[in-house]
Amino acid sequence: MAEFGQNLKINEDRLWDSLNDMAKIGPGVAGGNNRQALTDEDAQGRAQFQEWCEDAGGTMSVDKMGNMFAFYPGTDPNALPVYVGSHLDTQPTGGKYDGVLGVMGGLEMVRTLKDLDIKTKHPIVVVNWTNEEGTRFAPAMISSGVFAGVHSMDWAYDQQDADGKTFGDELKRIGWCGSEEPGARKMHAYFELHIEQGPILEAQNTDIGVVTHGQGLRWVEVTITGKDAHTGSTPMPMRHNAGLGMAKVLQRVDEIAWDHGPHAVGAAGKIDVFPNSRNVIPGKVVFTVDFRSPDNGTITSMVERLQRESREICRELGLNISFEQTGGFDPVKFDETLVDRVRDAATQLDLTHVDIISGAGHDACWVSHIAPTAMIMCPCVDGLSHNEAEEISKEWAAAGSNVLLHAVLKTAIIDTNINDVRPQLVQPE
């Protein structure tokens, strides 16, 4: 395996400047960003990214989902490219680094190779995936999902935002609908650099998270129905309080997650109460339970227990309950050879590192079904993300990008030892 010295590093000042310059496009109201997918701000960020990529010697291609691919040739025209990247879209109150670090880190990597006149056997492609966040057009990771064959393009085009605008129409409106068929291009390997979005690395004072797995998840929408009634004049024994049922079920969600530890988690983040009036006992509640684990059997067990015990709770309270699975994907095990290269790169650079499981979904989770894939994580302050107060340090960004540089070089210069066994894609029922 090719080895490179510790002095081979990216230009951390240039990387930091690029992160800050991208953050000027679609600024938020509290220091972060609001650059949601397929908005005018997204279009501006894309144009800036393309300009930077072309200045670094790349050739930009765009597919019909708006995914952007900046191509940098290798010495072997027949070798499949090594891909790196993430996403530029943000939450409505998003931070400056979630996703953006992976794209800018990839760009800085090819800039560094150009500066040092380093040639790789395999071409390198820097990717910006469309609509990773899924905040405007659900679900998340929609375009990498189409690329990987998980979703159909027609289905994706029909997804609507809160104003009824469709993904396909908005993609065309902002001028970033390309001509390339999604998934037509093949990959030798894919690397994604990302902030952790969790507190583990900072708490352990560790430089690098070597991501071995991505958690699977199930979203279960729960509807509990009782009877609207006046809060003051309805006797306690005669109430059918859907809000009380929800409270007891949510307590059980927390217990289920604890009982399936240490890596399982669960909560409900989206809750609607009807009629949502101060002096009316709720007659209906709708909430979505989010269960996650790196083990598919654990997720199934959690969902089954939720349904079984929730039915019993509602039966005792005289309530009706129903369940609908509204989203989910299976756990991911990243390619062992590429994971080893990330680990070796961190060791080579004298960076502290620890194996970690990604609790969030990423484009890499879908890409792993069609190509060998690995992820690299760097700390973020207090583990805070999806928040304008999201913060990382210049040193953390550089450390992650340097590991990316070394891991990619070891993969792009040689042509062997990548596993070709990938998990079978199983859609949740």
Short mmCIF file of C-alpha atoms in Angstrom, two decimals:
data_model
loop_
_atom_site.label_atom_id
_atom_site.label_comp_id
_atom_site.label_asym_id
_atom_site.label_seq_id
_atom_site.Cartn_x
_atom_site.Cartn_y
_atom_site.Cartn_z
CA MET A 1 0.00 0.00 0.00
CA ALA A 2 1.30 3.43 -0.89
CA GLU A 3 2.41 5.55 2.07
CA PHE A 4 2.75 9.30 2.27
CA GLY A 5 4.64 11.42 4.76
CA GLN A 6 3.12 13.51 7.51
CA ASN A 7 4.15 16.66 5.68
CA LEU A 8 1.65 15.95 2.91
CA LYS A 9 -1.29 18.07 4.06
CA ILE A 10 -4.02 20.27 2.66
CA ASN A 11 -3.91 24.06 2.88
CA GLU A 12 -5.96 24.58 6.02
CA ASP A 13 -6.22 28.35 5.58
CA ARG A 14 -7.66 27.93 2.09
CA LEU A 15 -10.10 25.29 3.31
CA TRP A 16 -11.28 27.51 6.14
CA ASP A 17 -11.69 30.46 3.77
CA SER A 18 -13.78 28.30 1.42
CA LEU A 19 -16.06 27.21 4.26
CA ASN A 20 -16.57 30.80 5.33
CA ASP A 21 -17.09 32.03 1.77
CA MET A 22 -19.76 29.39 1.12
CA ALA A 23 -21.44 30.40 4.38
CA LYS A 24 -21.98 33.88 2.96
CA ILE A 25 -24.44 32.37 0.47
CA GLY A 26 -27.84 31.87 2.07
CA PRO A 27 -27.01 33.28 5.50
CA GLY A 28 -29.26 32.45 8.41
CA VAL A 29 -30.54 34.86 11.03
CA ALA A 30 -28.23 33.73 13.85
CA GLY A 31 -24.85 33.09 12.26
CA GLY A 32 -25.63 29.90 10.37
CA ASN A 33 -27.22 29.19 7.00
CA ASN A 34 -30.58 28.83 5.31
CA ARG A 35 -29.64 27.33 1.94
CA GLN A 36 -32.42 24.83 1.44
CA ALA A 37 -32.47 22.53 -1.56
CA LEU A 38 -33.56 23.97 -4.91
CA THR A 39 -33.89 27.53 -3.66
CA ASP A 40 -32.21 30.52 -5.28
CA GLU A 41 -29.60 30.36 -2.54
CA ASP A 42 -28.90 26.73 -3.38
CA ALA A 43 -28.41 27.76 -7.02
CA GLN A 44 -25.93 30.44 -5.96
CA GLY A 45 -23.97 27.98 -3.83
CA ARG A 46 -23.85 25.54 -6.73
CA ALA A 47 -22.54 28.20 -9.10
CA GLN A 48 -19.79 29.11 -6.64
CA PHE A 49 -18.85 25.47 -6.19
CA GLN A 50 -18.65 24.95 -9.95
CA GLU A 51 -16.45 28.02 -10.36
CA TRP A 52 -14.04 26.79 -7.68
CA CYS A 53 -13.95 23.27 -9.17
CA GLU A 54 -13.19 24.54 -12.66
CA ASP A 55 -10.49 26.87 -11.31
CA ALA A 56 -8.88 23.75 -9.80
CA GLY A 57 -8.85 22.04 -13.19
CA GLY A 58 -12.04 20.02 -12.93
CA THR A 59 -14.81 19.41 -15.45
CA MET A 60 -18.34 19.69 -14.11
CA SER A 61 -21.20 17.34 -15.02
CA VAL A 62 -24.75 17.40 -13.64
CA ASP A 63 -27.30 14.61 -13.70
CA LYS A 64 -31.09 14.82 -13.94
CA MET A 65 -31.37 14.96 -10.14
CA GLY A 66 -29.06 17.96 -9.97
CA ASN A 67 -26.18 15.96 -8.49
CA MET A 68 -22.92 17.72 -9.38
CA PHE A 69 -19.75 15.81 -10.32
CA ALA A 70 -16.42 17.62 -10.70
CA PHE A 71 -14.07 15.30 -12.61
CA TYR A 72 -10.26 15.32 -12.26
CA PRO A 73 -8.53 12.87 -14.63
CA GLY A 74 -6.12 10.15 -13.56
CA THR A 75 -3.24 8.59 -15.45
CA ASP A 76 -5.25 5.50 -16.43
CA PRO A 77 -8.19 6.42 -18.69
CA ASN A 78 -9.78 3.01 -18.04
CA ALA A 79 -9.69 3.22 -14.24
CA LEU A 80 -12.92 3.91 -12.38
CA PRO A 81 -12.94 7.17 -10.39
CA VAL A 82 -12.66 7.55 -6.64
CA TYR A 83 -15.50 9.82 -5.47
CA VAL A 84 -15.51 12.19 -2.51
CA GLY A 85 -18.17 14.61 -1.35
CA SER A 86 -21.31 15.37 0.59
CA HIS A 87 -23.94 18.13 0.23
CA LEU A 88 -24.29 21.92 0.16
CA ASP A 89 -27.97 22.24 1.11
CA THR A 90 -28.83 23.09 4.71
CA GLN A 91 -31.65 23.02 7.20
CA PRO A 92 -33.78 26.21 7.47
CA THR A 93 -31.76 27.03 10.58
CA GLY A 94 -28.67 25.07 9.63
CA GLY A 95 -25.00 25.37 10.44
CA LYS A 96 -22.09 26.25 8.21
CA TYR A 97 -20.39 22.84 8.24
CA ASP A 98 -22.99 20.05 8.06
CA GLY A 99 -22.38 18.55 4.62
CA VAL A 100 -20.40 21.55 3.43
CA LEU A 101 -17.20 20.32 5.09
CA GLY A 102 -17.31 17.13 3.01
CA VAL A 103 -17.70 19.04 -0.25
CA MET A 104 -15.12 21.71 0.57
CA GLY A 105 -12.74 19.09 1.99
CA GLY A 106 -12.94 17.20 -1.30
CA LEU A 107 -12.33 20.38 -3.27
CA GLU A 108 -9.37 21.32 -1.07
CA MET A 109 -7.95 17.83 -1.59
CA VAL A 110 -7.85 18.19 -5.39
CA ARG A 111 -6.49 21.73 -5.04
CA THR A 112 -3.65 20.33 -2.95
CA LEU A 113 -2.91 17.59 -5.49
CA LYS A 114 -2.78 20.25 -8.19
CA ASP A 115 -0.46 22.43 -6.10
CA LEU A 116 1.94 19.53 -5.57
CA ASP A 117 1.55 18.09 -9.09
CA ILE A 118 0.52 14.69 -7.68
CA LYS A 119 -1.01 12.35 -10.25
CA THR A 120 -3.29 9.48 -9.32
CA LYS A 121 -4.00 6.37 -11.35
CA HIS A 122 -7.74 6.63 -10.78
CA PRO A 123 -9.61 9.83 -11.59
CA ILE A 124 -11.06 11.73 -8.65
CA VAL A 125 -14.59 13.14 -8.62
CA VAL A 126 -15.87 15.66 -6.08
CA VAL A 127 -19.64 15.37 -5.55
CA ASN A 128 -22.40 17.66 -4.32
CA TRP A 129 -25.52 15.55 -3.75
CA THR A 130 -28.88 17.32 -4.13
CA ASN A 131 -31.32 17.62 -1.20
CA GLU A 132 -29.51 15.54 1.39
CA GLU A 133 -31.30 17.28 4.23
CA GLY A 134 -34.82 16.52 3.02
CA THR A 135 -36.11 19.55 4.91
CA ARG A 136 -37.89 21.09 1.91
CA PHE A 137 -38.52 17.95 -0.11
CA ALA A 138 -38.86 14.70 1.86
CA PRO A 139 -37.26 12.26 2.24
CA ALA A 140 -33.68 13.04 3.15
CA MET A 141 -30.88 11.83 0.83
CA ILE A 142 -33.39 11.74 -2.01
CA SER A 143 -30.96 12.28 -4.90
CA SER A 144 -28.27 9.88 -3.76
CA GLY A 145 -31.16 7.47 -3.26
CA VAL A 146 -32.20 7.87 -6.90
CA PHE A 147 -28.55 7.49 -7.93
CA ALA A 148 -28.33 4.22 -5.98
CA GLY A 149 -31.61 2.90 -7.39
CA VAL A 150 -33.53 3.17 -4.12
CA HIS A 151 -36.07 5.68 -5.49
CA SER A 152 -37.31 6.28 -9.01
CA MET A 153 -36.59 9.64 -10.58
CA ASP A 154 -40.26 10.16 -11.49
CA TRP A 155 -41.26 9.60 -7.87
CA ALA A 156 -38.60 12.03 -6.67
CA TYR A 157 -39.70 14.67 -9.18
CA ASP A 158 -43.25 14.47 -7.80
CA GLN A 159 -42.30 15.21 -4.18
CA GLN A 160 -43.79 18.49 -2.97
CA ASP A 161 -42.70 21.16 -0.53
CA ALA A 162 -45.04 22.90 1.92
CA ASP A 163 -46.22 25.26 -0.82
CA GLY A 164 -47.07 22.46 -3.24
CA LYS A 165 -44.08 23.07 -5.50
CA THR A 166 -42.57 19.89 -6.90
CA PHE A 167 -38.96 18.80 -6.77
CA GLY A 168 -38.79 18.41 -10.56
CA ASP A 169 -40.22 21.85 -11.31
CA GLU A 170 -37.98 23.60 -8.80
CA LEU A 171 -34.87 21.78 -10.04
CA LYS A 172 -35.60 23.05 -13.53
CA ARG A 173 -36.51 26.52 -12.31
CA ILE A 174 -33.14 27.11 -10.67
CA GLY A 175 -31.33 25.83 -13.77
CA TRP A 176 -29.58 22.81 -12.29
CA CYS A 177 -31.33 19.91 -14.01
CA GLY A 178 -28.63 18.14 -15.99
CA SER A 179 -28.86 15.66 -18.83
CA GLU A 180 -26.97 12.72 -17.34
CA GLU A 181 -29.00 9.72 -16.19
CA PRO A 182 -28.67 9.25 -12.39
CA GLY A 183 -26.58 6.21 -11.54
CA ALA A 184 -25.11 5.86 -15.02
CA ARG A 185 -21.57 6.51 -13.77
CA LYS A 186 -19.65 3.84 -11.85
CA MET A 187 -17.42 4.22 -8.81
CA HIS A 188 -14.20 2.59 -7.70
CA ALA A 189 -14.80 3.87 -4.16
CA TYR A 190 -16.57 6.65 -2.28
CA PHE A 191 -15.39 8.65 0.75
CA GLU A 192 -17.46 11.14 2.73
CA LEU A 193 -16.08 13.56 5.32
CA HIS A 194 -18.61 14.95 7.79
CA ILE A 195 -18.88 16.61 11.16
CA GLU A 196 -19.95 14.12 13.80
CA GLN A 197 -23.25 15.85 14.69
CA GLY A 198 -22.84 14.26 18.10
CA PRO A 199 -20.80 14.80 21.28
CA ILE A 200 -18.61 11.69 21.44
CA LEU A 201 -15.41 12.88 19.72
CA GLU A 202 -15.24 16.20 21.53
CA ALA A 203 -16.03 14.57 24.89
CA GLN A 204 -13.22 12.06 24.36
CA ASN A 205 -10.84 14.73 23.04
CA THR A 206 -10.41 12.64 19.87
CA ASP A 207 -9.44 14.05 16.48
CA ILE A 208 -11.05 11.58 14.09
CA GLY A 209 -14.07 9.30 14.06
CA VAL A 210 -13.53 6.22 11.89
CA VAL A 211 -17.09 5.38 10.86
CA THR A 212 -17.62 1.63 10.75
CA HIS A 213 -21.43 1.56 10.51
CA GLY A 214 -24.39 3.78 9.84
CA GLN A 215 -27.44 3.32 12.00
CA GLY A 216 -30.60 2.09 10.40
CA LEU A 217 -33.84 3.78 11.27
CA ARG A 218 -37.58 3.36 11.21
CA TRP A 219 -40.07 6.21 11.35
CA VAL A 220 -43.41 5.00 12.71
CA GLU A 221 -46.28 7.47 12.60
CA VAL A 222 -48.63 6.80 15.51
CA THR A 223 -52.23 8.06 15.53
CA ILE A 224 -54.20 7.92 18.76
CA THR A 225 -57.87 8.89 18.75
CA GLY A 226 -60.13 9.55 21.70
CA LYS A 227 -62.85 12.16 22.08
CA ASP A 228 -62.69 15.96 22.19
CA ALA A 229 -64.29 17.26 25.36
CA HIS A 230 -64.33 20.31 27.64
CA THR A 231 -61.42 20.23 30.08
CA GLY A 232 -63.48 21.79 32.87
CA SER A 233 -66.78 19.99 32.70
CA THR A 234 -65.81 16.43 31.75
CA PRO A 235 -65.35 14.16 34.80
CA MET A 236 -62.03 12.35 34.97
CA PRO A 237 -63.54 8.83 34.74
CA MET A 238 -65.43 9.79 31.57
CA ARG A 239 -62.50 11.18 29.55
CA HIS A 240 -60.96 9.64 26.43
CA ASN A 241 -57.79 11.72 26.47
CA ALA A 242 -55.61 11.09 23.42
CA GLY A 243 -52.94 13.37 24.90
CA LEU A 244 -52.66 11.17 27.98
CA GLY A 245 -52.28 8.12 25.75
CA MET A 246 -49.50 9.84 23.84
CA ALA A 247 -47.69 10.76 27.05
CA LYS A 248 -47.72 7.15 28.24
CA VAL A 249 -46.59 5.86 24.82
CA LEU A 250 -43.72 8.37 24.66
CA GLN A 251 -42.56 7.23 28.08
CA ARG A 252 -42.53 3.70 26.72
CA VAL A 253 -40.53 4.81 23.64
CA ASP A 254 -37.79 6.05 25.95
CA GLU A 255 -37.82 2.82 27.96
CA ILE A 256 -37.62 0.71 24.80
CA ALA A 257 -34.56 2.62 23.58
CA TRP A 258 -32.81 2.24 26.94
CA ASP A 259 -33.58 -1.47 27.05
CA HIS A 260 -31.99 -2.01 23.61
CA GLY A 261 -28.75 -0.11 24.40
CA PRO A 262 -26.02 0.80 24.17
CA HIS A 263 -26.35 1.95 20.55
CA ALA A 264 -30.14 2.06 20.14
CA VAL A 265 -31.95 5.40 20.40
CA GLY A 266 -35.55 6.52 20.17
CA ALA A 267 -37.73 9.62 20.47
CA ALA A 268 -40.63 11.45 18.86
CA GLY A 269 -39.74 14.77 17.27
CA LYS A 270 -42.87 15.59 15.25
CA ILE A 271 -46.08 15.86 17.28
CA ASP A 272 -49.48 17.22 16.26
CA VAL A 273 -52.33 17.58 18.74
CA PHE A 274 -55.94 18.14 17.74
CA PRO A 275 -57.78 20.42 18.22
CA ASN A 276 -54.82 21.99 20.08
CA SER A 277 -56.97 24.28 22.18
CA ARG A 278 -56.26 25.27 25.78
CA ASN A 279 -59.60 24.15 27.16
CA VAL A 280 -60.27 21.07 25.02
CA ILE A 281 -59.15 17.57 25.91
CA PRO A 282 -57.23 16.31 22.87
CA GLY A 283 -59.37 14.02 20.76
CA LYS A 284 -56.55 13.05 18.42
CA VAL A 285 -52.75 13.07 18.38
CA VAL A 286 -50.37 12.17 15.59
CA PHE A 287 -46.67 11.74 16.28
CA THR A 288 -43.70 10.08 14.63
CA VAL A 289 -41.43 7.75 16.59
CA ASP A 290 -37.84 7.61 15.37
CA PHE A 291 -36.02 4.38 16.32
CA ARG A 292 -32.37 3.88 15.32
CA SER A 293 -29.78 1.13 15.75
CA PRO A 294 -26.85 -0.34 13.81
CA ASP A 295 -28.61 -3.72 14.04
CA ASN A 296 -31.68 -4.38 11.92
CA GLY A 297 -33.02 -7.03 14.30
CA THR A 298 -32.89 -4.54 17.14
CA ILE A 299 -34.92 -2.01 15.17
CA THR A 300 -37.53 -4.64 14.35
CA SER A 301 -37.73 -5.66 17.99
CA MET A 302 -38.17 -2.04 19.09
CA VAL A 303 -40.97 -1.40 16.61
CA GLU A 304 -42.78 -4.61 17.54
CA ARG A 305 -42.60 -3.81 21.24
CA LEU A 306 -43.81 -0.25 20.60
CA GLN A 307 -46.87 -1.55 18.78
CA ARG A 308 -47.64 -4.28 21.32
CA GLU A 309 -47.31 -2.16 24.44
CA SER A 310 -48.94 0.93 22.92
CA ARG A 311 -52.02 -1.06 22.01
CA GLU A 312 -52.29 -2.24 25.60
CA ILE A 313 -51.91 1.31 26.94
CA CYS A 314 -54.65 2.61 24.65
CA ARG A 315 -56.94 -0.30 25.41
CA GLU A 316 -56.79 0.53 29.12
CA LEU A 317 -57.57 4.20 28.40
CA GLY A 318 -60.40 3.51 25.96
CA LEU A 319 -58.49 4.92 22.99
CA ASN A 320 -57.91 3.75 19.44
CA ILE A 321 -54.40 3.54 17.99
CA SER A 322 -52.93 2.90 14.54
CA PHE A 323 -49.40 2.75 13.11
CA GLU A 324 -47.91 3.61 9.72
CA GLN A 325 -44.27 3.30 8.73
CA THR A 326 -43.45 6.56 6.97
CA GLY A 327 -39.73 6.15 6.36
CA GLY A 328 -36.64 4.15 7.10
CA PHE A 329 -33.54 2.45 5.87
CA ASP A 330 -31.50 -0.53 6.97
CA PRO A 331 -28.21 -0.27 8.88
CA VAL A 332 -25.04 0.07 6.85
CA LYS A 333 -21.69 -1.64 7.35
CA PHE A 334 -19.03 0.34 5.55
CA ASP A 335 -16.33 -1.32 3.44
CA GLU A 336 -13.73 -2.85 5.76
CA THR A 337 -10.77 -2.15 3.47
CA LEU A 338 -11.66 1.51 3.06
CA VAL A 339 -12.37 1.83 6.78
CA ASP A 340 -8.89 0.42 7.43
CA ARG A 341 -7.43 3.04 5.11
CA VAL A 342 -9.13 5.80 7.06
CA ARG A 343 -7.77 4.31 10.27
CA ASP A 344 -4.27 3.95 8.76
CA ALA A 345 -4.34 7.54 7.51
CA ALA A 346 -5.20 8.85 10.97
CA THR A 347 -2.38 6.79 12.46
CA GLN A 348 0.07 7.97 9.81
CA LEU A 349 -0.80 11.59 10.65
CA ASP A 350 -0.49 10.99 14.43
CA LEU A 351 -4.15 11.87 14.95
CA THR A 352 -6.12 10.30 17.76
CA HIS A 353 -9.02 8.27 16.42
CA VAL A 354 -11.81 5.97 17.51
CA ASP A 355 -14.28 3.72 15.74
CA ILE A 356 -17.71 5.32 15.69
CA ILE A 357 -21.23 4.57 14.47
CA SER A 358 -23.03 7.33 12.60
CA GLY A 359 -26.33 8.12 14.24
CA ALA A 360 -27.51 10.25 11.34
CA GLY A 361 -28.29 9.32 7.76
CA HIS A 362 -25.85 10.40 5.06
CA ASP A 363 -25.55 10.08 1.29
CA ALA A 364 -22.80 7.54 1.96
CA CYS A 365 -25.46 5.19 3.36
CA TRP A 366 -27.16 4.90 -0.04
CA VAL A 367 -23.92 4.96 -2.04
CA SER A 368 -22.64 2.02 0.02
CA HIS A 369 -25.16 -0.20 -1.75
CA ILE A 370 -23.50 0.34 -5.14
CA ALA A 371 -19.82 0.98 -4.33
CA PRO A 372 -17.24 0.42 -1.56
CA THR A 373 -17.76 3.32 0.84
CA ALA A 374 -16.24 4.83 3.99
CA MET A 375 -16.87 7.87 6.16
CA ILE A 376 -14.62 10.14 8.21
CA MET A 377 -15.87 12.34 11.04
CA CYS A 378 -14.42 15.27 12.92
CA PRO A 379 -15.73 16.72 16.21
CA CYS A 380 -18.24 19.54 16.50
CA VAL A 381 -18.68 21.76 19.54
CA ASP A 382 -21.10 20.25 22.09
CA GLY A 383 -22.22 17.81 19.40
CA LEU A 384 -24.58 20.51 18.13
CA SER A 385 -25.84 20.34 14.54
CA HIS A 386 -28.97 21.29 12.58
CA ASN A 387 -28.64 24.54 14.48
CA GLU A 388 -27.18 27.90 13.48
CA ALA A 389 -24.87 27.70 16.51
CA GLU A 390 -23.14 24.63 14.98
CA GLU A 391 -19.38 25.10 15.25
CA ILE A 392 -16.11 23.34 14.51
CA SER A 393 -12.52 24.47 14.73
CA LYS A 394 -10.15 25.18 11.87
CA GLU A 395 -7.88 22.45 13.23
CA TRP A 396 -10.67 19.86 13.27
CA ALA A 397 -11.60 20.68 9.68
CA ALA A 398 -7.99 20.34 8.59
CA ALA A 399 -7.45 17.07 10.44
CA GLY A 400 -10.47 15.46 8.82
CA SER A 401 -9.49 16.74 5.39
CA ASN A 402 -5.94 15.47 5.79
CA VAL A 403 -7.22 12.00 6.66
CA LEU A 404 -9.47 12.22 3.60
CA LEU A 405 -6.48 13.19 1.46
CA HIS A 406 -4.34 10.28 2.59
CA ALA A 407 -7.12 7.68 2.47
CA VAL A 408 -8.15 8.76 -1.02
CA LEU A 409 -4.57 8.78 -2.29
CA LYS A 410 -4.01 5.24 -1.04
CA THR A 411 -7.13 4.19 -2.91
CA ALA A 412 -6.66 6.22 -6.09
CA ILE A 413 -3.03 5.25 -6.66
CA ILE A 414 -3.47 1.50 -6.17
CA ASP A 415 -6.08 -0.79 -7.65
CA THR A 416 -6.45 -3.76 -5.32
CA ASN A 417 -7.80 -4.86 -1.96
CA ILE A 418 -11.20 -3.19 -2.09
CA ASN A 419 -13.94 -5.56 -1.04
CA ASP A 420 -16.64 -6.07 -3.64
CA VAL A 421 -19.17 -7.47 -1.18
CA ARG A 422 -21.83 -4.91 -0.33
CA PRO A 423 -25.00 -5.26 1.71
CA GLN A 424 -28.17 -6.21 -0.08
CA LEU A 425 -30.65 -3.37 -0.25
CA VAL A 426 -33.74 -4.36 1.69
CA GLN A 427 -36.58 -1.88 1.77
CA PRO A 428 -38.47 -1.82 5.08
CA GLU A 429 -41.95 -3.24 4.89
#
